[in-house]
Coordinates of C-alpha atoms in Angstrom, one line a residue:
X4 CA -28.5 -60.2 -60.3
X5 CA -28.4 -56.4 -59.1
X6 CA -27.5 -55.9 -55.5
X7 CA -30.3 -55.0 -53.2
X8 CA -30.0 -51.4 -52.0
X9 CA -30.3 -51.1 -48.3
X10 CA -31.3 -47.9 -46.3
X11 CA -31.7 -47.2 -42.7
X12 CA -33.8 -44.3 -40.8
X13 CA -32.9 -43.6 -37.7
X14 CA -36.3 -42.2 -35.6
X15 CA -39.7 -43.0 -36.7
X16 CA -41.0 -39.4 -36.8
X17 CA -43.2 -38.2 -39.0
X18 CA -40.3 -37.2 -41.5
X19 CA -38.5 -40.7 -40.9
X20 CA -41.8 -42.6 -42.0
X21 CA -42.5 -40.5 -45.1
X22 CA -38.6 -41.0 -45.8
X23 CA -38.4 -44.6 -45.4
X24 CA -42.1 -44.9 -47.7
X25 CA -40.2 -42.8 -50.6
X26 CA -37.3 -45.1 -50.5
X27 CA -39.3 -48.3 -50.5
X28 CA -41.0 -46.8 -53.4
X29 CA -37.7 -46.5 -55.2
X30 CA -36.9 -50.2 -54.3
X31 CA -34.5 -49.7 -51.5
X32 CA -35.1 -52.5 -48.5
X33 CA -35.7 -50.0 -45.7
X34 CA -35.1 -50.5 -41.9
X35 CA -36.4 -48.0 -39.3
X36 CA -35.0 -47.8 -36.0
X37 CA -36.5 -45.8 -32.9
X38 CA -35.9 -46.1 -29.3
X39 CA -39.7 -45.5 -28.5
X40 CA -42.0 -48.3 -28.5
X41 CA -44.0 -46.9 -31.2
X42 CA -44.1 -45.3 -34.5
X43 CA -44.9 -41.5 -34.5
X44 CA -42.2 -39.4 -32.5
X45 CA -43.7 -36.1 -31.5
X46 CA -47.0 -37.6 -32.6
X47 CA -48.4 -39.7 -29.9
X48 CA -51.5 -40.8 -28.2
X49 CA -52.1 -41.8 -24.7
X50 CA -55.5 -42.3 -22.2
X51 CA -56.0 -41.3 -18.9
X52 CA -59.4 -42.5 -16.9
X53 CA -61.4 -42.5 -20.0
X54 CA -59.9 -39.2 -21.9
X55 CA -57.7 -39.5 -24.8
X56 CA -55.2 -37.3 -25.5
X57 CA -52.8 -36.5 -28.7
X58 CA -49.5 -35.7 -27.0
X59 CA -48.0 -33.6 -29.7
X60 CA -48.9 -31.4 -32.8
X61 CA -52.4 -30.5 -32.7
X62 CA -52.8 -28.4 -36.0
X63 CA -53.2 -30.0 -39.6
X64 CA -53.0 -28.0 -42.6
X65 CA -51.8 -28.9 -46.3
X66 CA -53.3 -32.4 -45.9
X67 CA -52.1 -32.6 -49.8
X68 CA -48.6 -33.9 -48.4
X69 CA -50.3 -36.5 -46.7
X70 CA -52.4 -37.7 -50.1
X71 CA -49.0 -37.5 -52.2
X72 CA -47.5 -40.2 -50.1
X73 CA -50.6 -42.4 -51.2
X74 CA -50.3 -41.8 -54.4
X75 CA -46.7 -41.9 -54.8
X76 CA -47.1 -45.4 -53.1
X77 CA -50.0 -46.6 -55.4
X78 CA -52.5 -47.1 -52.3
X79 CA -55.8 -45.7 -52.0
X80 CA -55.9 -43.2 -49.1
X81 CA -59.0 -43.7 -48.3
X82 CA -58.6 -47.0 -46.8
X83 CA -56.1 -45.6 -44.1
X84 CA -57.2 -42.1 -43.5
X85 CA -59.9 -39.4 -43.8
X86 CA -60.3 -36.0 -42.6
X87 CA -62.4 -33.0 -42.9
X88 CA -62.4 -29.4 -43.3
X89 CA -62.8 -26.9 -40.5
X90 CA -65.2 -23.8 -41.0
X91 CA -63.3 -21.9 -37.9
X92 CA -59.6 -22.3 -37.9
X93 CA -59.2 -21.3 -34.2
X94 CA -61.3 -19.0 -31.9
X95 CA -59.3 -16.0 -29.8
X96 CA -60.1 -14.5 -26.5
X97 CA -58.5 -11.0 -25.6
X98 CA -57.9 -9.7 -22.0
X99 CA -60.4 -7.2 -22.6
X100 CA -63.5 -9.3 -23.5
X101 CA -63.4 -9.4 -27.2
X102 CA -64.0 -12.9 -29.0
X103 CA -63.1 -13.5 -32.4
X104 CA -63.9 -16.6 -34.6
X105 CA -61.1 -16.9 -37.2
X106 CA -63.4 -18.3 -40.2
X107 CA -61.5 -20.3 -42.7
X108 CA -64.1 -18.3 -45.3
X109 CA -62.2 -15.3 -46.0
X110 CA -65.3 -13.2 -46.4
X111 CA -66.4 -14.5 -43.3
X112 CA -63.2 -13.7 -41.3
X113 CA -63.2 -10.2 -42.8
X114 CA -66.3 -9.3 -41.7
X115 CA -65.8 -11.2 -38.3
X116 CA -62.5 -9.1 -37.7
X117 CA -64.7 -5.4 -39.2
X118 CA -67.9 -6.7 -36.8
X119 CA -65.7 -8.0 -33.5
X120 CA -62.6 -5.6 -33.5
X121 CA -63.5 -2.4 -35.9
X122 CA -60.8 -3.7 -38.4
X123 CA -61.0 -2.2 -42.2
X124 CA -61.8 -5.5 -44.1
X125 CA -60.2 -4.7 -47.3
X126 CA -57.1 -4.7 -45.2
X127 CA -57.6 -8.4 -44.4
X128 CA -58.4 -9.2 -47.7
X129 CA -55.3 -7.5 -49.0
X130 CA -52.9 -9.3 -46.2
X131 CA -54.0 -12.4 -47.0
X132 CA -53.9 -12.1 -50.5
X133 CA -50.2 -10.8 -50.0
X134 CA -49.6 -13.8 -47.9
X135 CA -50.9 -16.1 -50.6
X136 CA -48.3 -14.5 -53.3
X137 CA -45.4 -14.6 -50.6
X138 CA -46.0 -18.0 -50.1
X139 CA -46.4 -19.3 -53.5
X140 CA -43.7 -17.1 -55.0
X141 CA -41.0 -17.2 -52.5
X142 CA -42.2 -19.8 -49.8
X143 CA -42.7 -22.5 -52.3
X144 CA -39.1 -22.4 -53.5
X145 CA -37.6 -22.6 -49.7
X146 CA -39.9 -25.3 -48.8
X147 CA -40.0 -27.3 -52.2
X148 CA -36.4 -27.0 -53.2
X149 CA -32.9 -28.0 -51.5
X150 CA -31.2 -24.3 -51.0
X151 CA -28.0 -26.3 -50.5
X152 CA -27.4 -27.8 -53.7
X153 CA -27.9 -27.3 -57.4
X154 CA -31.6 -28.3 -57.2
X155 CA -32.4 -24.6 -56.2
X156 CA -31.1 -23.8 -59.8
X157 CA -34.4 -25.5 -61.1
X158 CA -36.6 -23.3 -58.6
X159 CA -38.3 -20.3 -60.1
X160 CA -35.9 -18.1 -58.5
X161 CA -36.7 -14.4 -60.8
X162 CA -40.2 -14.7 -59.4
X163 CA -39.1 -15.3 -55.7
X164 CA -36.6 -12.4 -56.3
X165 CA -39.0 -10.2 -57.4
X166 CA -41.5 -10.7 -54.8
X167 CA -38.9 -10.5 -52.2
X168 CA -39.6 -7.1 -50.8
X169 CA -37.3 -5.4 -48.6
X170 CA -39.9 -5.1 -45.6
X171 CA -40.1 -8.9 -45.8
X172 CA -36.5 -9.4 -44.8
X173 CA -35.8 -6.2 -42.8
X174 CA -38.9 -5.5 -41.0
X175 CA -40.3 -7.8 -38.2
X176 CA -43.4 -9.3 -38.5
X177 CA -44.6 -7.5 -35.6
X178 CA -43.4 -3.9 -37.7
X179 CA -45.1 -5.2 -40.9
X180 CA -48.5 -6.2 -39.0
X181 CA -48.2 -2.5 -37.2
X182 CA -47.8 -1.1 -40.7
X183 CA -50.6 -2.8 -41.9
X184 CA -53.5 -3.2 -39.3
X185 CA -55.0 -0.5 -37.5
X186 CA -56.0 -2.8 -34.2
X187 CA -54.1 -4.2 -31.7
X188 CA -56.1 -7.1 -31.3
X189 CA -55.7 -7.7 -35.2
X190 CA -52.0 -7.3 -35.0
X191 CA -51.9 -9.5 -32.3
X192 CA -53.7 -12.2 -33.9
X193 CA -51.2 -12.2 -36.8
X194 CA -48.3 -12.1 -34.6
X195 CA -49.1 -15.5 -33.2
X196 CA -48.3 -17.1 -36.7
X197 CA -44.2 -16.6 -35.5
X198 CA -44.9 -19.3 -33.0
X199 CA -45.9 -21.9 -35.6
X200 CA -42.1 -22.6 -36.2
X201 CA -41.2 -21.4 -32.5
X202 CA -40.0 -18.1 -33.0
X203 CA -40.7 -14.5 -31.7
X204 CA -42.9 -11.8 -33.7
X205 CA -40.7 -8.8 -32.6
X206 CA -37.3 -10.4 -33.9
X207 CA -38.6 -12.9 -36.8
X208 CA -38.7 -11.1 -40.2
X209 CA -41.7 -10.3 -41.9
X210 CA -41.5 -13.0 -44.4
X211 CA -43.3 -15.0 -41.6
X212 CA -46.5 -13.2 -43.0
X213 CA -46.8 -16.3 -45.6
X214 CA -47.9 -18.7 -42.6
X215 CA -51.3 -17.3 -42.3
X216 CA -52.0 -18.3 -45.8
X217 CA -51.8 -22.2 -45.1
X218 CA -54.0 -21.6 -42.3
X219 CA -56.4 -18.9 -43.1
X220 CA -56.6 -19.4 -47.1
X221 CA -55.7 -23.2 -48.0
X222 CA -58.1 -24.0 -44.6
X223 CA -57.4 -25.8 -41.4
X224 CA -58.2 -29.8 -40.8
X225 CA -59.2 -32.4 -38.4
X226 CA -58.2 -36.0 -39.1
X227 CA -60.5 -38.7 -38.1
X228 CA -59.2 -40.2 -34.9
X229 CA -57.1 -37.3 -33.9
X230 CA -53.6 -36.2 -35.0
X231 CA -52.5 -39.7 -34.0
X232 CA -54.2 -41.0 -37.1
X233 CA -51.7 -39.4 -39.2
X234 CA -48.6 -41.4 -38.1
X235 CA -51.0 -44.4 -37.8
X236 CA -51.9 -44.4 -41.5
X237 CA -48.2 -43.6 -43.0
X238 CA -46.9 -46.3 -40.8
X239 CA -49.5 -48.7 -42.0
X240 CA -48.7 -47.5 -45.5
X241 CA -45.0 -48.3 -44.4
X242 CA -45.3 -51.5 -43.6
X243 CA -47.7 -52.0 -46.9
X244 CA -44.2 -51.1 -48.8
X245 CA -42.3 -53.2 -47.1
X246 CA -40.7 -51.3 -44.5
X247 CA -39.3 -52.9 -41.5
X248 CA -39.7 -51.1 -38.0
X249 CA -37.4 -52.1 -35.2
X250 CA -38.9 -50.2 -32.2
X251 CA -37.6 -49.8 -29.0
X252 CA -34.2 -50.4 -30.5
X253 CA -31.9 -47.5 -30.2
X254 CA -28.9 -46.8 -32.7
X255 CA -25.7 -46.3 -31.1
X256 CA -23.5 -45.1 -34.1
X257 CA -23.4 -43.9 -37.4
X258 CA -20.3 -45.9 -39.3
X259 CA -18.5 -44.3 -42.1
X260 CA -15.7 -44.8 -43.7
X261 CA -13.6 -42.8 -46.6
X262 CA -16.3 -40.0 -46.8
X263 CA -19.0 -42.7 -47.1
X264 CA -21.4 -43.9 -45.1
X265 CA -21.7 -47.6 -44.1
X266 CA -24.6 -48.3 -41.9
X267 CA -25.1 -48.1 -38.2
X268 CA -24.5 -50.1 -35.4
X269 CA -27.2 -51.3 -33.0
X270 CA -26.6 -53.0 -29.7
X271 CA -23.0 -53.6 -30.7
X272 CA -24.1 -55.3 -34.3
X273 CA -23.2 -53.7 -37.2
X274 CA -26.2 -53.4 -39.8
X275 CA -24.8 -52.2 -43.5
X276 CA -26.7 -49.8 -45.4
X277 CA -26.0 -47.8 -48.6
X278 CA -28.1 -44.7 -47.5
X279 CA -28.8 -43.6 -43.8
X280 CA -31.1 -41.2 -43.2
X281 CA -31.6 -39.6 -39.8
X282 CA -34.5 -38.0 -38.0
X283 CA -33.0 -37.5 -34.5
X284 CA -32.2 -33.7 -34.0
X285 CA -29.3 -32.8 -35.9
X286 CA -27.4 -31.5 -32.8
X287 CA -27.5 -35.3 -31.5
X288 CA -27.1 -37.0 -34.8
X289 CA -23.6 -35.5 -34.9
X290 CA -22.7 -35.7 -31.3
X291 CA -24.0 -38.7 -30.0
X292 CA -24.1 -40.8 -33.2
X293 CA -21.1 -39.3 -35.3
X294 CA -19.2 -38.4 -32.1
X295 CA -18.4 -35.1 -33.9
X296 CA -18.0 -32.6 -31.3
X297 CA -16.9 -29.7 -33.4
X298 CA -19.9 -30.0 -35.4
X299 CA -22.6 -30.3 -33.1
X300 CA -21.0 -27.1 -31.4
X301 CA -21.2 -25.1 -34.6
X302 CA -25.2 -26.1 -35.1
X303 CA -25.7 -24.3 -31.4
X304 CA -24.8 -21.2 -32.8
X305 CA -28.3 -20.6 -34.2
X306 CA -30.6 -19.7 -31.4
X307 CA -33.0 -22.9 -30.3
X308 CA -36.7 -22.2 -31.1
X309 CA -38.9 -22.0 -28.2
X310 CA -40.3 -25.1 -26.3
X311 CA -43.7 -25.8 -24.5
X312 CA -45.4 -26.8 -21.1
X313 CA -48.5 -28.7 -22.1
X314 CA -51.2 -29.9 -18.9
X315 CA -53.2 -32.5 -20.6
X316 CA -56.6 -32.1 -18.4
X317 CA -59.6 -34.3 -17.9
X318 CA -62.4 -31.5 -17.7
X319 CA -65.7 -32.3 -15.9
X320 CA -67.7 -30.1 -17.9
X321 CA -68.8 -29.4 -21.6
X322 CA -67.9 -25.7 -22.9
X323 CA -69.8 -24.8 -25.8
X324 CA -68.2 -21.5 -26.1
X325 CA -65.3 -23.3 -26.9
X326 CA -64.0 -24.8 -30.5
X327 CA -61.4 -27.6 -31.2
X328 CA -58.7 -24.7 -31.5
X329 CA -58.6 -22.0 -29.0
X330 CA -56.2 -19.2 -28.1
X331 CA -56.4 -17.1 -24.7
X332 CA -54.0 -14.2 -25.4
X333 CA -51.9 -12.3 -23.0
X334 CA -52.4 -8.7 -22.0
X335 CA -48.6 -7.9 -23.2
X336 CA -47.6 -10.1 -26.0
X337 CA -44.1 -8.5 -26.4
X338 CA -43.4 -9.0 -22.6
X339 CA -44.0 -12.5 -22.8
X340 CA -41.8 -13.2 -25.7
X341 CA -39.1 -10.9 -23.8
X342 CA -39.1 -13.6 -21.1
X343 CA -39.3 -16.4 -23.6
X344 CA -35.9 -15.6 -25.4
X345 CA -34.4 -12.9 -23.6
X346 CA -34.7 -13.8 -19.9
X347 CA -35.5 -17.6 -20.6
X348 CA -38.4 -17.6 -18.1
X349 CA -42.3 -17.9 -18.5
X350 CA -44.5 -14.7 -18.3
X351 CA -46.9 -14.1 -15.4
X352 CA -49.7 -13.8 -18.1
X353 CA -48.6 -16.5 -20.5
X354 CA -51.0 -17.0 -24.0
X355 CA -52.6 -20.4 -23.6
X356 CA -53.5 -22.5 -26.3
X357 CA -56.8 -24.8 -25.7
X358 CA -57.2 -28.1 -27.9
X359 CA -60.4 -30.4 -27.5
X360 CA -60.4 -33.2 -29.8
X361 CA -63.9 -34.3 -27.9
X362 CA -65.4 -31.5 -29.8
X363 CA -65.2 -33.4 -33.1
X364 CA -65.3 -36.9 -31.8
X365 CA -67.2 -37.4 -28.6
X366 CA -65.5 -40.7 -27.9
X367 CA -62.6 -38.6 -26.8
X368 CA -63.9 -37.7 -23.8
X369 CA -66.8 -39.4 -20.8
X370 CA -70.0 -38.1 -21.5
X371 CA -70.5 -34.8 -20.4
X372 CA -66.6 -34.0 -20.2
X373 CA -63.9 -32.6 -22.3
X374 CA -60.4 -33.6 -23.2
X375 CA -58.4 -30.3 -22.9
X376 CA -54.9 -30.3 -24.5
X377 CA -53.8 -26.9 -22.5
X378 CA -50.4 -25.6 -24.1
X379 CA -48.0 -22.1 -23.2
X380 CA -45.1 -21.2 -25.0
X381 CA -42.1 -21.8 -22.8
X382 CA -37.9 -21.6 -22.9
X383 CA -35.7 -23.9 -24.6
X384 CA -34.1 -25.9 -21.4
X385 CA -31.2 -24.2 -20.2
X386 CA -31.4 -25.4 -17.0
X387 CA -34.1 -23.9 -15.6
X388 CA -36.0 -25.1 -12.7
X389 CA -39.1 -26.7 -14.6
X390 CA -40.6 -28.1 -11.3
X391 CA -41.3 -24.5 -10.5
X392 CA -41.9 -23.3 -13.6
X393 CA -44.7 -26.1 -14.0
X394 CA -46.2 -25.1 -10.6
X395 CA -46.3 -21.0 -11.2
X396 CA -47.4 -22.0 -15.0
X397 CA -50.2 -23.9 -13.8
X398 CA -51.2 -21.7 -11.3
X399 CA -51.3 -18.6 -14.0
X400 CA -53.2 -20.7 -16.3
X401 CA -56.1 -21.5 -14.3
X402 CA -56.2 -18.1 -12.9
X403 CA -56.5 -16.6 -16.5
X404 CA -58.9 -19.3 -17.7
X405 CA -61.1 -18.6 -14.6
X406 CA -61.2 -15.5 -15.2
X407 CA -62.0 -15.4 -19.0
X408 CA -64.5 -18.1 -18.7
X409 CA -66.1 -17.4 -15.3
X410 CA -65.7 -20.5 -13.7
X411 CA -63.5 -22.3 -11.7
X412 CA -61.2 -24.5 -13.6
X413 CA -59.2 -25.9 -11.1
X414 CA -62.1 -27.4 -9.7
X415 CA -63.4 -29.2 -12.9
X416 CA -59.9 -30.7 -13.8
X417 CA -60.3 -34.8 -13.0
X418 CA -57.2 -36.3 -14.5
X419 CA -53.9 -34.5 -15.0
X420 CA -50.6 -35.3 -16.8
X421 CA -47.8 -32.6 -17.6
X422 CA -45.3 -32.3 -20.5
X423 CA -42.5 -29.9 -20.5
X424 CA -38.9 -29.1 -22.2
X425 CA -37.0 -32.1 -20.3
X426 CA -39.6 -34.6 -20.9
X427 CA -39.5 -33.5 -24.5
X428 CA -36.1 -33.6 -24.9
X429 CA -35.9 -37.0 -23.6
X430 CA -38.9 -38.5 -25.5
X431 CA -38.0 -37.1 -28.7
X432 CA -34.7 -36.1 -28.8
X433 CA -34.9 -32.6 -29.6
X434 CA -32.1 -30.9 -28.1
X435 CA -33.1 -28.5 -25.0
X436 CA -36.8 -29.3 -25.9
X437 CA -36.8 -26.9 -28.8
X438 CA -40.1 -28.0 -30.6
X439 CA -38.7 -26.8 -33.9
X440 CA -35.1 -27.0 -33.9
X441 CA -33.8 -23.7 -34.3
X442 CA -35.7 -20.6 -34.4
X443 CA -36.4 -18.2 -37.3
X444 CA -35.4 -15.0 -35.2
X445 CA -33.2 -13.8 -38.0
X446 CA -33.5 -12.6 -41.8
X447 CA -31.1 -15.1 -42.6
X448 CA -32.5 -18.2 -40.5
X449 CA -33.9 -20.4 -43.5
X450 CA -30.3 -20.2 -45.0
X451 CA -28.8 -21.2 -41.8
X452 CA -30.9 -24.3 -41.2
X453 CA -29.0 -27.4 -41.5
X454 CA -28.9 -28.7 -45.2
X455 CA -30.7 -32.4 -45.7
X456 CA -27.7 -34.2 -46.1
X457 CA -24.0 -34.3 -44.8
X458 CA -21.5 -32.8 -47.0
X459 CA -18.6 -34.7 -45.6
X460 CA -20.2 -38.2 -45.5
X461 CA -21.8 -39.5 -48.8
X462 CA -25.0 -41.0 -48.2
X463 CA -25.9 -39.8 -44.9
X464 CA -29.2 -37.6 -45.1
X465 CA -31.4 -35.6 -42.5
X466 CA -34.9 -35.1 -42.3
X467 CA -37.7 -33.6 -39.5
X468 CA -37.7 -30.1 -37.9
X469 CA -34.2 -29.8 -37.0
X470 CA -33.1 -29.4 -40.4
X471 CA -34.6 -27.6 -43.3
X472 CA -37.0 -26.6 -44.5
X473 CA -38.5 -26.5 -40.5
X474 CA -40.9 -27.7 -38.1
X475 CA -44.5 -28.7 -38.2
X476 CA -46.1 -31.6 -40.0
X477 CA -45.6 -30.2 -43.3
X478 CA -42.2 -29.3 -43.6
X479 CA -41.4 -32.3 -41.9
X480 CA -43.2 -34.3 -44.8
X481 CA -41.1 -31.8 -47.0
X482 CA -38.1 -32.4 -45.7
X483 CA -38.4 -36.7 -46.4
X484 CA -39.3 -35.3 -50.0
X485 CA -36.3 -33.5 -50.8
X486 CA -34.4 -36.4 -49.2
X487 CA -36.1 -38.9 -51.5
X488 CA -35.4 -36.8 -54.6
X489 CA -31.4 -36.3 -53.3
X490 CA -31.5 -40.1 -53.2
X491 CA -33.2 -40.6 -56.4
X492 CA -30.4 -38.3 -57.8
X493 CA -27.4 -39.4 -56.0
X494 CA -27.6 -43.2 -56.0
X495 CA -29.7 -44.4 -58.3

């Protein structure tokens, strides 16, 4: 009889779970280890005095990546998971009093920017049309193919090269947006998309102008039950396909010999496998699990992405003027990013993001109240005084929101918990608390991300936000897809 093929996945984050499903479908006997007592990684949920909070990611786009896993596994997604499209992707508030609804209907969005900001609707149509073209011709190559194997030769490279206009590489996202739009508020709105992978729009290349396509053209969605339902659905799907999860069980070491992976060490016991996939930050994988100090240091040559400070507030009031996703912009966006990436500090007037899932499901907060996920971008952790940062950040947020919403926000806060870069690193093993691994603040950043495999160790692969193609739920799921294809090609 043929030998049972065994695979071990380190880390039960969304990419690790997705990779486990893909290998189980290929016939592997898969075991997933995680130091936490739950599956989901950054996607987690907690309750506080009747308020329910999603801890981590709050934006859901490209549901097709989730649907694909259920189709691959031969399971009806409706038995596990459901979602609905949103008419408004985000509501934007400016210091000058202007308010913009980013409708997911293109005509409505273009008209909104014209009515509220005076922006030329044709410029909005043209920008989002170009965003789609860039994504379809260039983004699809970067996201759906390994840049580091012969697989890239199967990609539609000629179309990608033809679409790669010099300004997409040599102009910053901000410079591209300033060249295209006429109103500063519109420029700021489209600059914001650089933060979707923890980057600086004043340094990141114009290529990031493909990101708005995902939210404004393809649409934004809400998963029933909140973001935790994505992790729960994939966890249940993995279990259905025979994957075993060993939670509260950290891996101590990856073992390899003669350039081939052999398995892992857990609690001083060896567990053998033909394939090992690490969903841990690639830096920590090399430093802690492979004891390869040289390789881990080389990874640090790339600039880390931004992190975040998050306040989870139970608010004793309903704000009808707010949506599921809300942004309160800084009055000086460039100064904010200079602080984040240059001086590694917080700006006194930060951009504030608020996610309120009780807008979609009233059960997420007591009657007449709301659950606020309040986040500001923060620098990666380089040893700053985070206790002081949290205090000044809290005061800045309350001052800003109280002024723009014309109410004393501090008096409405019933419950509070806080997350900062140090806690993020401890909880999710994201080095320096960086949410997306490395930033995209250079034109070569996409090529410099660590590949999805270890060149010196056959059978060792990497998934998640710290490797190709990047951070965020869609890209993490795509990293699992790439690894699934590599395993099938290399080991089957």
